[in-house]
DNA sequence: ACCGTTCCATGAGCAGTCCTCATACCGTGA
DNA sequence: TCACGGTATGAGGACTGCTCATGGAACGGT
């Protein structure tokens, strides 16, 4: 008799599944984990035996997850994270036995995914407060471009615990995550200082800038820019503008710390805005570390929503 | 250097932690798991070493979890359950590759906690539909008294996947669970048939009956019962009433299938109601088995909210 | 105060697990 | 055909996790 169910997958087996999915092959997964290709092959075969299902299609280019494999890898990431949380919260509970709520006892690594301007201008004060209040938390910030599934995708795939993301209604959230709004960020016009009418300059745009926020505003204007040039990211846009090569409509966070060679003008009461929020997984939303960060985000984020350097 | 973090806990270690917490001692846990007391002792010590925290206070009479141990055991139950779900969903995905949504491919055990009247009168048709649609799911219903943390506590502690609970605003939900409403259940007056004015009889109450639902209604009445007697549960209440020893204000579910020796009278437009909903953990909310049950709950629950035998 | 009971702790030894090394296999492109 | 990416597989060694046997500590009855 071929026993179909043999037992649960051990953490190291889960890690191997995740590594194979991430790296796209047994050999590269082995390298990433500091193991042998053979060990990975044996382990995956063993996991498949335990579940009773083929998890990866092996081929010339490596290994690709089957539908069952996709499910398994997604869950594997969550289980691994939950194991981390288990240890971290148990340690925290031991430190401050009895004290309830999110206090200094929250501890452990906290993986944050953020788009560039949030990581540069929104997170620093938040993390400073967090460090002061919960010294046991070790925040790890990873900058992710807000393209494709963006920062929220990192959370959905288990690569981050919480993401700072732009929440527009048009692009739907990945499945299995929850989002909450933090602040409404205002757009402003930025152009070279002391150069007269910025309308004569080309508009500089960048890939991550989601047009849906500003489209309505443009439609209400009685002029359109003569030309549009595309830059790598919002930092490059600002650099282009400051050197006099164009003007741009940029969100407040991207304009923090802008050089004095640019002028920032308010777009008036009808200015476009975009919604910034955080995204996390439901099972992490209740964990002490995530709750601690969210509290600081709320405390800091409610101010400084307007344009200011 | 004493390395504080050594690695993740393996499933068998988690199982041992849970068994120790459940059985209240190393020896009994060993017996329950078919292991030696020595193995349990070694394993727990190893887990404590990995986390870096004492998880159980040992003493005569057995072992009791420390606060850290409580957290660890709760998470352990969830991790173990998530591992089950991983395997079950991967198998399901392999069976119906590509088909999305909750279909017949959902499979595996589903642990349901319900209060008495819900288990007796609400669940049967739901489970019948569920069985027809998802034959692979094996529902396990456990009746839990709605006292203390009630059915929701079972979910919070990882002993159930989903709970049917009464959602009143007064008693807060345990941390780390999510709840959704299903139906508004109406209270009605039940009294012995053909006995004249029920107001002359004592009011029968029972422990699980949360007074907060009916308090406002009682305050609006121009009479109060002469006496109140307490019964074990709603079944006992109904039995007392049917044998002529009193009258009661009971929710609709408890009155389904009431004998003809009792008379049920509507309390009018201002009648009290209580909210019935389900409670689950965030990480299970997206799983196929839970989603399948919730869909049937919604389908069945939206009817039959009024009193009817 | 003694003993018996009932817990948990600890050390030694054995069995199974998991990793590595070496090698075989398979499909592709020059 | 050969070289070159990939994975599969078999044998052996280190390690882990279990059991057995024994020790220690705390209580209760006498």
XYZ file of C-alpha atoms (C1' of nucleotides) in Angstrom:
678
model
C 0.000 0.000 0.000
C 1.312 3.389 -0.986
C 0.500 5.561 2.001
C -0.746 8.850 0.670
C -0.370 10.969 3.785
C 2.825 10.491 5.685
C 3.231 13.550 7.823
C 3.775 17.232 7.932
C 6.476 19.082 6.112
C 9.347 20.234 8.275
C 10.471 23.849 8.203
C 13.614 23.053 6.273
C 11.526 21.303 3.654
C 9.286 24.358 3.392
C 12.321 26.577 3.029
C 13.565 24.408 0.209
C 10.227 24.581 -1.585
C 10.253 28.356 -1.306
C 13.828 28.588 -2.498
C 13.130 26.416 -5.520
C 10.135 28.540 -6.452
C 12.106 31.737 -5.950
C 15.204 30.720 -7.813
C 13.506 28.707 -10.505
C 15.570 25.573 -10.196
C 16.972 22.929 -7.913
C 20.591 23.818 -8.492
C 20.202 27.525 -7.902
C 18.003 26.889 -4.875
C 20.695 24.656 -3.459
C 23.263 27.369 -3.987
C 21.058 29.973 -2.356
C 20.567 27.768 0.691
C 24.147 26.623 0.929
C 23.139 23.056 0.158
C 23.841 20.505 -2.508
C 21.636 20.130 -5.541
C 21.258 16.556 -4.458
C 19.894 17.540 -1.075
C 17.311 19.762 -2.752
C 16.266 17.028 -5.140
C 15.900 14.510 -2.340
C 13.996 16.953 -0.169
C 11.552 18.026 -2.862
C 10.903 14.444 -3.799
C 10.302 13.687 -0.144
C 7.872 16.586 0.231
C 6.003 15.501 -2.861
C 5.768 12.042 -1.410
C 4.372 13.324 1.847
C 1.711 15.453 0.183
C 1.098 12.951 -2.560
C 1.267 15.471 -5.362
C 3.880 16.662 -7.852
C 4.870 20.179 -6.839
C 7.351 21.159 -9.553
C 7.614 20.474 -13.232
C 11.237 19.763 -13.947
C 12.596 20.641 -17.303
C 15.618 21.906 -19.111
C 15.413 25.443 -17.760
C 14.960 24.364 -14.183
C 11.838 23.713 -12.156
C 8.504 25.517 -12.321
C 5.768 25.057 -9.718
C 2.637 23.162 -10.731
C -0.671 24.681 -9.578
C -0.400 22.503 -6.487
C 3.138 23.737 -6.061
C 2.017 27.358 -6.210
C -0.448 26.758 -3.399
C 2.096 24.857 -1.399
C 4.767 27.527 -1.760
C 2.395 30.325 -0.791
C 1.345 28.468 2.308
C 4.914 27.478 3.040
C 5.950 31.113 3.177
C 3.152 31.848 5.602
C 3.949 28.909 7.804
C 7.588 29.926 7.974
C 6.657 33.448 8.852
C 4.205 32.241 11.462
C 6.983 30.199 13.010
C 9.113 33.311 13.230
C 6.261 35.188 14.819
C 5.736 32.354 17.279
C 9.292 32.588 18.517
C 9.342 36.372 18.550
C 6.068 36.702 20.440
C 6.971 34.012 22.923
C 10.200 35.852 23.657
C 8.270 39.085 23.990
C 5.698 37.535 26.286
C 8.465 36.228 28.514
C 10.088 39.640 28.720
C 6.964 41.500 29.772
C 4.853 38.771 31.338
C 1.346 40.002 31.817
C 1.655 43.449 30.233
C -0.917 43.545 27.492
C -1.191 45.503 24.260
C 1.671 46.489 22.019
C 4.473 47.567 24.242
C 8.222 47.393 24.271
C 7.969 43.614 24.475
C 7.345 43.352 20.740
C 10.512 42.021 19.203
C 11.977 40.247 16.218
C 12.653 41.055 12.601
C 10.084 43.066 10.666
C 10.358 43.018 6.901
C 9.029 46.204 5.347
C 8.546 46.744 1.635
C 8.215 50.349 0.552
C 8.270 52.339 -2.621
C 11.198 54.680 -2.992
C 9.856 57.968 -1.697
C 8.126 56.346 1.247
C 11.291 54.564 2.265
C 13.288 57.765 1.946
C 10.968 60.313 3.475
C 8.130 58.616 5.324
C 9.811 55.719 7.063
C 12.838 57.323 8.741
C 10.929 59.222 11.433
C 8.576 56.271 11.878
C 11.421 53.856 12.408
C 13.116 56.229 14.771
C 10.042 56.327 16.978
C 9.639 52.588 16.638
C 13.212 51.992 17.710
C 12.711 54.223 20.728
C 9.561 52.440 21.798
C 10.323 48.848 20.836
C 14.092 48.407 20.824
C 13.673 44.687 20.285
C 12.265 45.090 16.790
C 14.729 44.851 13.920
C 13.192 46.584 10.906
C 14.434 45.570 7.472
C 13.368 47.946 4.739
C 13.417 46.852 1.141
C 12.725 49.340 -1.625
C 10.437 47.885 -4.256
C 9.345 49.627 -7.405
C 5.634 50.193 -7.512
C 5.177 48.400 -10.825
C 3.435 45.133 -11.502
C 2.004 43.947 -8.230
C 4.291 46.413 -6.513
C 5.027 46.441 -2.813
C 1.743 44.682 -2.018
C 2.939 41.745 -4.087
C 5.878 41.319 -1.757
C 3.500 40.838 1.111
C 1.254 38.503 -0.843
C 4.225 36.328 -1.749
C 5.461 36.228 1.820
C 8.622 38.207 1.142
C 7.602 41.095 3.373
C 5.481 41.441 6.484
C 4.076 44.834 5.690
C 4.196 47.074 2.656
C 3.738 50.770 2.142
C 1.743 51.080 -1.037
C -0.302 53.452 -3.090
C -3.919 52.420 -2.882
C -5.680 53.355 -6.048
C -8.989 51.856 -6.872
C -7.942 50.820 -10.351
C -5.314 48.146 -9.681
C -6.813 45.493 -7.422
C -4.930 44.160 -4.411
C -3.399 40.692 -4.619
C -5.471 37.987 -2.987
C -4.911 37.196 0.645
C -3.774 40.584 1.866
C -5.476 43.365 3.753
C -4.933 47.094 3.307
C -5.617 50.168 5.372
C -5.274 53.810 4.380
C -2.798 56.051 6.145
C -2.754 59.424 4.483
C -3.853 61.358 1.459
C -0.804 62.660 -0.356
C -1.064 65.827 -2.403
C 0.492 66.383 -5.784
C 2.233 69.655 -6.567
C 3.859 71.272 -9.564
C 7.632 71.357 -9.458
C 9.693 73.387 -11.923
C 13.084 75.114 -12.184
C 13.307 78.142 -9.909
C 13.145 81.624 -11.457
C 12.533 80.509 -15.008
C 9.200 82.035 -15.805
C 6.246 80.046 -17.079
C 6.834 76.334 -16.487
C 4.243 75.527 -19.139
C 6.855 76.057 -21.811
C 8.876 73.126 -20.449
C 8.296 69.446 -21.246
C 6.522 67.352 -18.630
C 8.706 64.755 -16.974
C 7.031 61.540 -15.982
C 8.222 58.224 -14.568
C 7.069 54.644 -14.791
C 5.891 54.207 -11.241
C 3.705 57.269 -11.407
C 0.218 55.952 -11.833
C -1.574 58.188 -14.284
C -4.952 57.524 -12.744
C -4.335 60.029 -9.977
C -3.556 63.003 -12.183
C -5.676 62.169 -15.205
C -8.784 63.883 -13.915
C -6.801 66.961 -13.014
C -5.214 67.211 -16.438
C -8.607 66.879 -18.067
C -9.739 69.964 -16.169
C -6.793 72.101 -17.335
C -6.898 74.395 -20.334
C -3.404 73.472 -21.496
C -1.423 70.340 -22.097
C 2.353 70.015 -21.990
C 4.152 70.327 -25.302
C 6.158 67.165 -24.710
C 6.585 64.380 -22.201
C 9.855 62.742 -21.272
C 10.125 59.612 -19.219
C 12.610 59.227 -16.359
C 13.749 56.230 -14.371
C 12.178 57.122 -11.038
C 10.952 60.088 -9.050
C 14.502 60.890 -7.923
C 15.621 61.167 -11.518
C 12.598 63.319 -12.296
C 13.505 65.739 -9.563
C 17.071 65.835 -10.778
C 15.965 66.586 -14.340
C 13.697 69.344 -13.152
C 16.309 70.896 -10.913
C 18.734 71.061 -13.812
C 16.151 72.923 -15.840
C 15.124 70.217 -18.287
C 11.443 70.115 -17.494
C 8.673 70.389 -14.989
C 6.664 67.690 -13.257
C 3.583 66.960 -11.203
C 4.855 65.021 -8.217
C 3.455 63.727 -4.955
C 4.476 65.384 -1.711
C 6.700 62.589 -0.443
C 8.833 62.745 -3.568
C 9.288 66.466 -3.035
C 10.538 66.327 0.515
C 14.075 67.538 0.640
C 13.938 68.909 -2.879
C 16.827 71.260 -3.701
C 16.285 75.024 -3.681
C 16.943 75.137 -7.400
C 13.358 74.022 -7.917
C 10.186 75.833 -7.142
C 7.138 74.044 -5.833
C 3.743 75.539 -6.476
C 0.507 74.365 -5.035
C -2.058 73.191 -7.559
C -4.958 74.765 -5.736
C -8.022 73.218 -4.171
C -8.588 70.858 -7.090
C -5.085 69.412 -6.890
C -4.797 65.674 -7.408
C -4.037 63.419 -4.458
C -3.146 59.809 -4.017
C -3.892 57.498 -1.143
C -0.999 55.939 0.757
C -1.622 52.968 2.969
C -0.130 49.831 4.349
C -0.706 46.283 3.215
C -0.152 43.185 5.305
C -1.394 39.632 5.560
C -4.349 38.907 7.790
C -2.375 36.577 10.016
C 0.313 39.173 10.589
C -2.109 42.031 11.142
C -2.579 40.894 14.706
C 1.066 40.272 15.476
C 2.814 42.524 17.923
C 5.550 43.712 15.566
C 3.199 44.735 12.781
C 0.840 46.422 15.190
C 3.733 48.360 16.674
C 4.820 49.668 13.282
C 1.281 50.561 12.279
C 0.817 52.579 15.417
C 3.917 54.638 14.678
C 2.871 54.996 11.046
C -0.440 56.399 12.125
C 1.182 58.713 14.642
C 3.629 60.147 12.138
C 1.593 59.836 8.980
C -1.327 61.938 10.052
C 0.882 65.000 10.024
C 3.110 66.029 7.129
C 0.638 65.147 4.432
C 0.974 68.521 2.768
C 3.881 69.702 0.667
C 6.754 70.934 2.791
C 10.482 70.666 2.646
C 28.466 32.873 23.041
C 25.092 31.370 23.771
C 23.260 31.643 20.504
C 19.784 32.877 21.273
C 18.108 31.952 18.013
C 18.895 28.521 16.715
C 16.186 27.663 14.259
C 12.559 26.952 13.708
C 10.521 24.446 15.620
C 9.713 21.283 13.707
C 6.137 20.076 13.451
C 6.707 17.218 15.870
C 8.068 19.693 18.395
C 4.980 21.843 17.978
C 2.777 18.824 18.437
C 4.563 18.015 21.658
C 4.097 21.556 22.958
C 0.399 21.381 22.206
C 0.065 17.979 23.812
C 1.813 19.135 26.962
C -0.469 22.162 27.202
C -3.556 20.049 26.549
C -2.759 17.241 28.922
C -1.140 19.337 31.610
C 2.044 17.362 31.993
C 4.976 15.755 30.285
C 4.071 12.218 31.235
C 0.481 12.410 30.123
C 1.490 14.200 26.929
C 3.921 11.416 26.203
C 1.212 8.849 26.719
C -1.192 10.742 24.486
C 1.401 10.901 21.717
C 2.622 7.356 22.111
C 6.051 8.560 23.177
C 8.212 8.291 26.244
C 8.176 10.896 28.966
C 11.855 11.247 28.313
C 11.287 12.137 24.677
C 8.841 14.838 25.671
C 11.208 16.255 28.238
C 14.080 16.343 25.759
C 11.913 17.867 23.061
C 10.455 20.608 25.234
C 13.886 21.481 26.534
C 15.108 21.629 22.950
C 12.246 23.902 21.888
C 12.884 26.189 24.823
C 16.517 26.336 23.813
C 15.635 27.268 20.252
C 13.279 30.040 21.288
C 15.405 31.072 24.224
C 12.533 31.190 26.679
C 11.049 28.890 29.309
C 7.713 27.672 27.996
C 6.400 25.564 30.863
C 6.600 25.791 34.599
C 7.265 22.309 35.848
C 6.075 21.237 39.198
C 4.230 18.487 40.890
C 0.975 17.913 39.259
C 2.520 18.470 35.867
C 3.558 21.383 33.696
C 1.714 24.646 33.195
C 2.486 27.027 30.320
C 4.201 30.296 31.142
C 2.819 33.394 29.376
C 5.398 32.768 26.666
C 4.263 29.172 26.536
C 0.639 30.216 26.076
C 1.580 32.292 23.062
C 3.768 29.549 21.688
C 1.097 26.884 22.044
C -1.553 29.047 20.424
C 0.696 29.710 17.463
C 1.778 26.100 17.363
C -1.791 24.973 16.916
C -2.206 27.423 14.076
C 0.989 26.426 12.361
C 0.034 22.772 12.543
C -3.377 23.536 11.140
C -1.853 25.622 8.377
C 0.400 22.725 7.473
C -2.659 20.508 7.147
C -4.331 23.092 4.972
C -1.214 23.359 2.842
C -1.263 19.665 2.064
C -5.013 19.533 1.563
C -5.097 22.505 -0.777
C -2.113 21.346 -2.765
C -3.824 18.010 -3.296
C -6.999 19.832 -4.254
C -5.169 22.081 -6.669
C -3.622 19.073 -8.325
C -6.997 17.423 -8.703
C -8.704 20.389 -10.342
C -5.760 22.199 -11.891
C -6.795 25.605 -13.090
C -10.369 25.676 -11.805
C -10.530 28.692 -9.535
C -12.745 29.636 -6.663
C -14.158 27.266 -4.098
C -15.213 24.155 -5.907
C -15.456 20.490 -5.172
C -11.680 20.355 -4.980
C -11.729 21.704 -1.432
C -10.964 18.803 0.845
C -9.718 17.825 4.256
C -10.961 18.062 7.813
C -12.799 21.186 8.955
C -13.143 21.730 12.690
C -16.277 23.677 13.569
C -17.087 25.000 17.028
C -20.710 25.918 17.591
C -22.999 26.719 20.478
C -25.693 24.197 21.151
C -28.667 25.548 19.245
C -26.579 26.440 16.197
C -25.098 22.964 16.069
C -28.536 21.393 16.407
C -30.628 23.583 14.149
C -28.446 25.786 11.978
C -25.621 23.497 10.974
C -27.393 20.354 9.746
C -28.793 21.821 6.517
C -25.555 23.718 5.972
C -23.448 20.605 6.316
C -25.804 18.684 4.079
C -25.307 21.218 1.307
C -21.599 21.309 1.975
C -21.356 17.550 1.739
C -23.194 17.605 -1.570
C -20.959 20.265 -3.032
C -17.590 19.365 -1.525
C -17.624 15.676 -0.715
C -13.944 15.812 0.158
C -14.498 17.973 3.216
C -14.831 16.165 6.532
C -16.628 18.483 8.958
C -16.109 17.910 12.667
C -18.584 19.775 14.845
C -17.835 20.378 18.485
C -20.461 21.890 20.748
C -19.000 24.549 23.013
C -20.894 26.450 25.668
C -21.025 30.153 24.949
C -19.496 31.120 28.275
C -16.097 32.627 28.976
C -14.479 33.180 25.621
C -17.023 30.835 24.119
C -16.787 29.353 20.682
C -14.588 32.189 19.450
C -12.005 31.201 22.035
C -11.736 27.790 20.432
C -10.702 29.457 17.204
C -8.307 31.837 18.929
C -6.589 28.925 20.648
C -6.297 26.963 17.449
C -8.700 24.229 18.505
C -11.223 25.011 15.790
C -11.035 26.408 12.286
C -14.285 28.294 12.392
C -16.809 29.047 15.104
C -20.459 29.974 15.097
C -20.803 32.617 17.733
C -23.098 35.283 19.053
C -21.628 38.656 18.233
C -22.634 41.124 20.864
C -20.842 44.383 21.228
C -20.275 43.977 24.943
C -17.883 41.016 25.104
C -14.887 41.730 22.871
C -13.522 39.143 20.485
C -10.300 37.362 21.413
C -7.224 38.794 19.748
C -6.143 37.414 16.407
C -9.477 36.340 15.030
C -11.841 37.832 12.491
C -15.611 37.779 12.610
C -18.412 38.328 10.130
C -22.128 38.554 10.753
C -24.488 36.017 9.267
C -27.991 36.644 10.519
C -30.069 38.547 13.037
C -31.894 36.089 15.266
C -35.192 37.077 16.855
C -36.240 36.316 20.402
C -39.743 35.121 21.149
C -41.808 34.357 24.209
C -42.336 30.672 24.861
C -44.800 29.401 27.428
C -46.957 26.335 28.175
C -49.768 25.936 25.668
C -53.319 26.714 26.750
C -52.484 27.977 30.232
C -53.699 31.538 30.173
C -51.495 34.477 31.023
C -47.823 33.442 30.964
C -46.963 36.426 33.113
C -48.029 34.523 36.170
C -45.255 31.991 35.600
C -41.600 32.364 36.664
C -39.075 33.325 34.012
C -36.639 30.575 33.134
C -33.147 31.711 32.182
C -29.914 29.880 31.424
C -26.238 30.722 31.818
C -25.341 31.074 28.176
C -28.113 33.529 27.551
C -26.436 36.896 27.401
C -28.664 39.371 29.161
C -27.457 42.253 27.083
C -29.773 41.320 24.218
C -32.983 41.315 26.185
C -32.201 43.944 28.799
C -33.409 46.853 26.736
C -36.610 45.019 25.889
C -37.356 44.206 29.503
C -36.792 47.822 30.459
C -39.541 48.827 28.042
C -42.109 46.417 29.506
C -44.644 47.381 32.113
C -44.241 44.137 34.042
C -41.426 42.040 35.390
C -41.510 38.339 36.128
C -42.321 37.337 39.676
C -39.406 34.974 39.875
C -36.482 33.753 37.832
C -35.185 30.208 37.773
C -31.905 29.207 36.197
C -31.575 26.144 33.967
C -28.563 24.318 32.580
C -28.953 25.208 28.912
C -31.574 26.257 26.400
C -32.668 22.658 25.938
C -33.390 22.368 29.621
C -35.229 25.678 29.531
C -37.494 24.449 26.780
C -38.116 21.257 28.671
C -39.057 23.157 31.833
C -41.397 25.384 29.895
C -43.042 22.515 28.076
C -43.753 20.798 31.365
C -45.479 23.934 32.594
C -42.907 25.175 35.103
C -42.283 28.554 33.574
C -41.999 30.753 30.552
C -38.927 32.058 28.773
C -37.647 34.540 26.229
C -35.607 32.486 23.798
C -33.877 33.016 20.470
C -35.357 31.504 17.337
C -32.735 28.792 16.873
C -33.420 27.407 20.322
C -37.102 27.212 19.495
C -36.793 25.224 16.307
C -38.400 21.872 16.787
C -40.071 22.893 20.013
C -42.821 20.502 21.139
C -46.469 21.376 20.588
C -47.004 21.560 24.323
C -45.502 25.032 24.243
C -46.853 28.125 22.631
C -44.600 30.632 20.946
C -45.739 34.221 20.706
C -44.059 36.935 18.784
C -42.822 39.844 20.843
C -43.855 42.423 18.301
C -41.849 44.938 16.321
C -39.680 45.882 19.301
C -38.663 42.291 19.998
C -35.042 41.734 20.978
C -32.639 40.158 18.502
C -29.128 38.878 18.656
C -26.491 38.751 15.971
C -25.123 35.372 14.896
C -21.895 35.221 12.935
C -18.841 33.165 12.278
C -15.367 33.619 13.653
C -12.198 32.315 12.073
C -8.494 33.030 12.044
C -7.124 35.372 9.413
C -4.831 32.755 7.969
C -7.678 30.298 7.512
C -10.172 32.851 6.195
C -8.756 32.451 2.714
C -8.504 28.680 2.755
C -10.725 26.668 0.500
C -12.411 24.625 3.213
C -13.394 27.610 5.331
C -14.570 29.557 2.318
C -16.700 26.613 1.246
C -18.433 26.421 4.615
C -18.973 30.172 4.768
C -20.634 30.143 1.389
C -23.117 27.491 2.492
C -23.674 29.328 5.779
C -24.554 32.461 3.889
C -26.807 30.580 1.491
C -28.757 28.857 4.258
C -28.514 31.508 6.947
C -30.173 34.299 5.043
C -33.462 32.431 5.184
C -34.979 30.992 8.343
C -34.091 33.894 10.593
C -37.614 34.218 11.898
C -39.321 31.988 14.425
C -40.710 28.837 12.815
C -40.896 25.230 13.779
C 10.164 11.392 60.013
C 9.619 7.772 56.946
C 8.173 5.745 52.760
C 5.681 5.462 48.447
C 4.004 7.866 44.686
C 4.230 10.958 41.009
C 6.085 14.037 38.693
C 10.401 15.821 35.662
C 15.720 15.535 34.401
C 19.630 13.307 32.542
C 22.986 10.129 30.217
C 23.967 6.289 27.046
C 22.885 3.814 23.096
C 20.346 2.733 18.932
C 17.693 3.738 14.650
C 16.243 6.520 11.294
C 16.868 10.977 8.896
C 19.290 14.283 6.135
C 23.194 15.783 3.967
C 27.282 15.089 0.790
C 29.918 12.901 -2.745
C 30.096 10.661 -6.915
C 27.904 9.337 -10.883
C 24.136 8.469 -14.122
C 20.555 10.402 -16.977
C 18.172 13.502 -20.248
C 17.418 17.184 -23.576
C 19.517 21.056 -26.153
C 22.483 23.576 -29.185
C 26.966 24.019 -31.583
C 28.657 13.794 -31.721
C 30.130 16.254 -28.002
C 29.799 19.551 -24.482
C 26.777 21.633 -21.351
C 23.149 23.010 -18.776
C 19.748 20.753 -15.909
C 17.850 16.679 -12.521
C 17.940 11.682 -10.475
C 19.944 8.279 -7.800
C 22.884 5.298 -4.745
C 26.121 4.797 -0.906
C 28.141 6.416 3.111
C 28.718 9.541 7.207
C 27.113 12.943 10.647
C 23.294 14.165 13.211
C 18.939 13.942 15.326
C 15.330 12.010 18.009
C 13.831 8.194 20.284
C 14.010 4.665 24.180
C 15.822 2.630 28.263
C 17.483 3.119 32.677
C 18.295 5.860 36.411
C 18.358 9.951 39.360
C 16.224 13.874 41.933
C 12.610 16.641 43.916
C 8.110 17.462 45.976
C 4.130 16.047 48.140
C 0.728 12.845 51.047
C -0.344 9.238 54.054
C 0.989 6.777 58.068
